[in-house]
Amino acid sequence: MEGKNEQRAGLLYGIGAYGMWGLVPLFWPLLEPSGAIEILAHRMVWSLGVVAVALLFVRRWAWIGELVRDRRKLGLISVAAATISVNWGLYIWAVNNGHVVEASLGYFINPLVTIALGVLLLGERLRPAQWAAVAISVAAVLVLAIGYGKPPWVSLVLAFSFATYGLVKKKVNMGGLESLAAETAVLFVPALGFLLWLAATGESTFTAGGTGHGFLLAATGIVTALPLICFGAAAIRVPLSTLGLLQYLAPVFQFGLGVLYFHEAMPPERWAGFALVWLALSLLTWDALRTARRNRVLAAELLATAAAATPGTAATAAPDAAQQKIT
């Protein structure tokens, strides 16, 4: 019963995390007239404050000394910080400049880009269904390039930057909260320096926009950290296959907001491109579920074989032991 409650709680945490990531396009326009780079700098600065409070609450500090002594891991954290800053900054710019649908496409194709990076950089081997999904996604990008009149650069940069971020995070192998703290610590000094420069030149909107605007900019720390904390809580409670399915909630919400709330144009060729992406993701999901089911069946069979073999082994060992005793 306790296990079921834990899984139910994990599912709710996961829905909460991806739901917040999916609805965040409603938040960034509230920060105008701040530009994307200023918003990004505030996000970096305030996120570190929120994460520091969270770490103080859970009393997890030992990893800091280990990280400082490990130059390789520190270098990887710096790369992760650089790639996520590109991702965050471009996403904020895209939302505030009428590219919400194109941004959602980036997160739809992100799993496919992650698979492609795994093949190119890690030498991973793909199953036939995965190859088919990658081929369909390439066709989708070509269709969308025709629809947009140019390659969907916003989508591609978002997808590749986040896939690279995920690849680096895999090599770093740190908890979500600790990793975010390390990344924002790397970004804190340049971000704070940029904000101070804006204030010195009279270009800052932090105080010029009024108290409410200042509070909204400070809230970027909560907007960044809260979904990640929920994701971390979900990751330890539900299977990875469930998290894999939940990840599509965010781009679905973003796409819906782009079309229904922001009223972005969706000509037929864009619908065709998105349909191909969704077909590729459906194929990928079907293959992942089938493989997971097959692995569970195989594991159950191996356990059953081992259990069946145990009495026979004991029965064979008993006469041998008795014979030795007689001798």
PDB file of N, CA, C and O in Angstrom, residues 16 23 44 57 61 113-114 120 136 167 174 247 249 296 305 308-309 319:
ATOM      1  N   GLY A  16       3.189  17.774 -11.980  1.00  0.00           N
ATOM      2  CA  GLY A  16       3.413  19.151 -11.529  1.00  0.00           C
ATOM      3  C   GLY A  16       4.643  19.766 -12.178  1.00  0.00           C
ATOM      4  O   GLY A  16       4.603  20.912 -12.650  1.00  0.00           O
ATOM      5  N   LEU A  23       3.541  25.429 -18.784  1.00  0.00           N
ATOM      6  CA  LEU A  23       2.775  26.673 -18.641  1.00  0.00           C
ATOM      7  C   LEU A  23       3.658  27.907 -18.468  1.00  0.00           C
ATOM      8  O   LEU A  23       3.147  29.027 -18.415  1.00  0.00           O
ATOM      9  N   MET A  44      19.389  33.527 -13.387  1.00  0.00           N
ATOM     10  CA  MET A  44      20.599  32.898 -12.846  1.00  0.00           C
ATOM     11  C   MET A  44      20.867  33.330 -11.407  1.00  0.00           C
ATOM     12  O   MET A  44      21.160  32.500 -10.534  1.00  0.00           O
ATOM     13  N   PHE A  57      17.974  23.732   3.786  1.00  0.00           N
ATOM     14  CA  PHE A  57      16.871  23.013   4.410  1.00  0.00           C
ATOM     15  C   PHE A  57      17.161  21.514   4.484  1.00  0.00           C
ATOM     16  O   PHE A  57      16.894  20.872   5.495  1.00  0.00           O
ATOM     17  N   TRP A  61      25.668  19.667   1.831  1.00  0.00           N
ATOM     18  CA  TRP A  61      26.759  20.563   1.459  1.00  0.00           C
ATOM     19  C   TRP A  61      28.052  19.817   1.150  1.00  0.00           C
ATOM     20  O   TRP A  61      28.979  20.396   0.586  1.00  0.00           O
ATOM     21  N   VAL A 113      16.782  14.096 -30.904  1.00  0.00           N
ATOM     22  CA  VAL A 113      18.139  14.638 -30.981  1.00  0.00           C
ATOM     23  C   VAL A 113      19.041  13.935 -29.970  1.00  0.00           C
ATOM     24  O   VAL A 113      20.207  13.630 -30.258  1.00  0.00           O
ATOM     25  N   THR A 114      18.509  13.651 -28.788  1.00  0.00           N
ATOM     26  CA  THR A 114      19.281  12.935 -27.759  1.00  0.00           C
ATOM     27  C   THR A 114      19.711  11.562 -28.272  1.00  0.00           C
ATOM     28  O   THR A 114      20.858  11.142 -28.066  1.00  0.00           O
ATOM     29  N   LEU A 120      26.056   9.254 -32.421  1.00  0.00           N
ATOM     30  CA  LEU A 120      27.222   9.945 -32.965  1.00  0.00           C
ATOM     31  C   LEU A 120      28.373  10.058 -31.977  1.00  0.00           C
ATOM     32  O   LEU A 120      29.538   9.906 -32.349  1.00  0.00           O
ATOM     33  N   ILE A 136      12.056   9.789 -39.724  1.00  0.00           N
ATOM     34  CA  ILE A 136      10.803  10.561 -39.829  1.00  0.00           C
ATOM     35  C   ILE A 136      11.008  11.973 -39.298  1.00  0.00           C
ATOM     36  O   ILE A 136      10.493  12.950 -39.858  1.00  0.00           O
ATOM     37  N   LEU A 167      23.362  15.349 -21.996  1.00  0.00           N
ATOM     38  CA  LEU A 167      24.525  14.480 -22.174  1.00  0.00           C
ATOM     39  C   LEU A 167      25.610  14.808 -21.154  1.00  0.00           C
ATOM     40  O   LEU A 167      26.203  13.914 -20.536  1.00  0.00           O
ATOM     41  N   MET A 174      25.321  14.106 -10.996  1.00  0.00           N
ATOM     42  CA  MET A 174      25.006  14.768  -9.725  1.00  0.00           C
ATOM     43  C   MET A 174      23.499  14.862  -9.583  1.00  0.00           C
ATOM     44  O   MET A 174      22.754  14.799 -10.575  1.00  0.00           O
ATOM     45  N   GLN A 247       7.312  13.551 -20.030  1.00  0.00           N
ATOM     46  CA  GLN A 247       8.086  14.662 -20.587  1.00  0.00           C
ATOM     47  C   GLN A 247       7.391  15.326 -21.777  1.00  0.00           C
ATOM     48  O   GLN A 247       7.678  16.474 -22.100  1.00  0.00           O
ATOM     49  N   LEU A 249       4.344  16.188 -21.809  1.00  0.00           N
ATOM     50  CA  LEU A 249       3.327  17.128 -21.330  1.00  0.00           C
ATOM     51  C   LEU A 249       3.760  18.577 -21.569  1.00  0.00           C
ATOM     52  O   LEU A 249       2.949  19.408 -21.982  1.00  0.00           O
ATOM     53  N   ARG A 296      10.952  -6.821 -18.770  1.00  0.00           N
ATOM     54  CA  ARG A 296      10.299  -7.278 -17.534  1.00  0.00           C
ATOM     55  C   ARG A 296       9.957  -8.759 -17.620  1.00  0.00           C
ATOM     56  O   ARG A 296      10.147  -9.513 -16.650  1.00  0.00           O
ATOM     57  N   THR A 305      13.341 -19.262 -13.360  1.00  0.00           N
ATOM     58  CA  THR A 305      14.297 -20.342 -13.635  1.00  0.00           C
ATOM     59  C   THR A 305      15.251 -20.529 -12.460  1.00  0.00           C
ATOM     60  O   THR A 305      15.550 -21.652 -12.042  1.00  0.00           O
ATOM     61  N   ALA A 308      13.386 -22.143  -9.610  1.00  0.00           N
ATOM     62  CA  ALA A 308      13.142 -23.567  -9.860  1.00  0.00           C
ATOM     63  C   ALA A 308      14.423 -24.378  -9.697  1.00  0.00           C
ATOM     64  O   ALA A 308      14.389 -25.537  -9.287  1.00  0.00           O
ATOM     65  N   ALA A 309      15.558 -23.756 -10.022  1.00  0.00           N
ATOM     66  CA  ALA A 309      16.831 -24.478  -9.946  1.00  0.00           C
ATOM     67  C   ALA A 309      17.327 -24.634  -8.516  1.00  0.00           C
ATOM     68  O   ALA A 309      18.060 -25.564  -8.195  1.00  0.00           O
ATOM     69  N   PRO A 319      22.809 -35.301  -0.833  1.00  0.00           N
ATOM     70  CA  PRO A 319      23.450 -36.626  -0.851  1.00  0.00           C
ATOM     71  C   PRO A 319      24.968 -36.538  -0.827  1.00  0.00           C
ATOM     72  O   PRO A 319      25.646 -37.346  -0.217  1.00  0.00           O
TER      73      PRO A 319
END
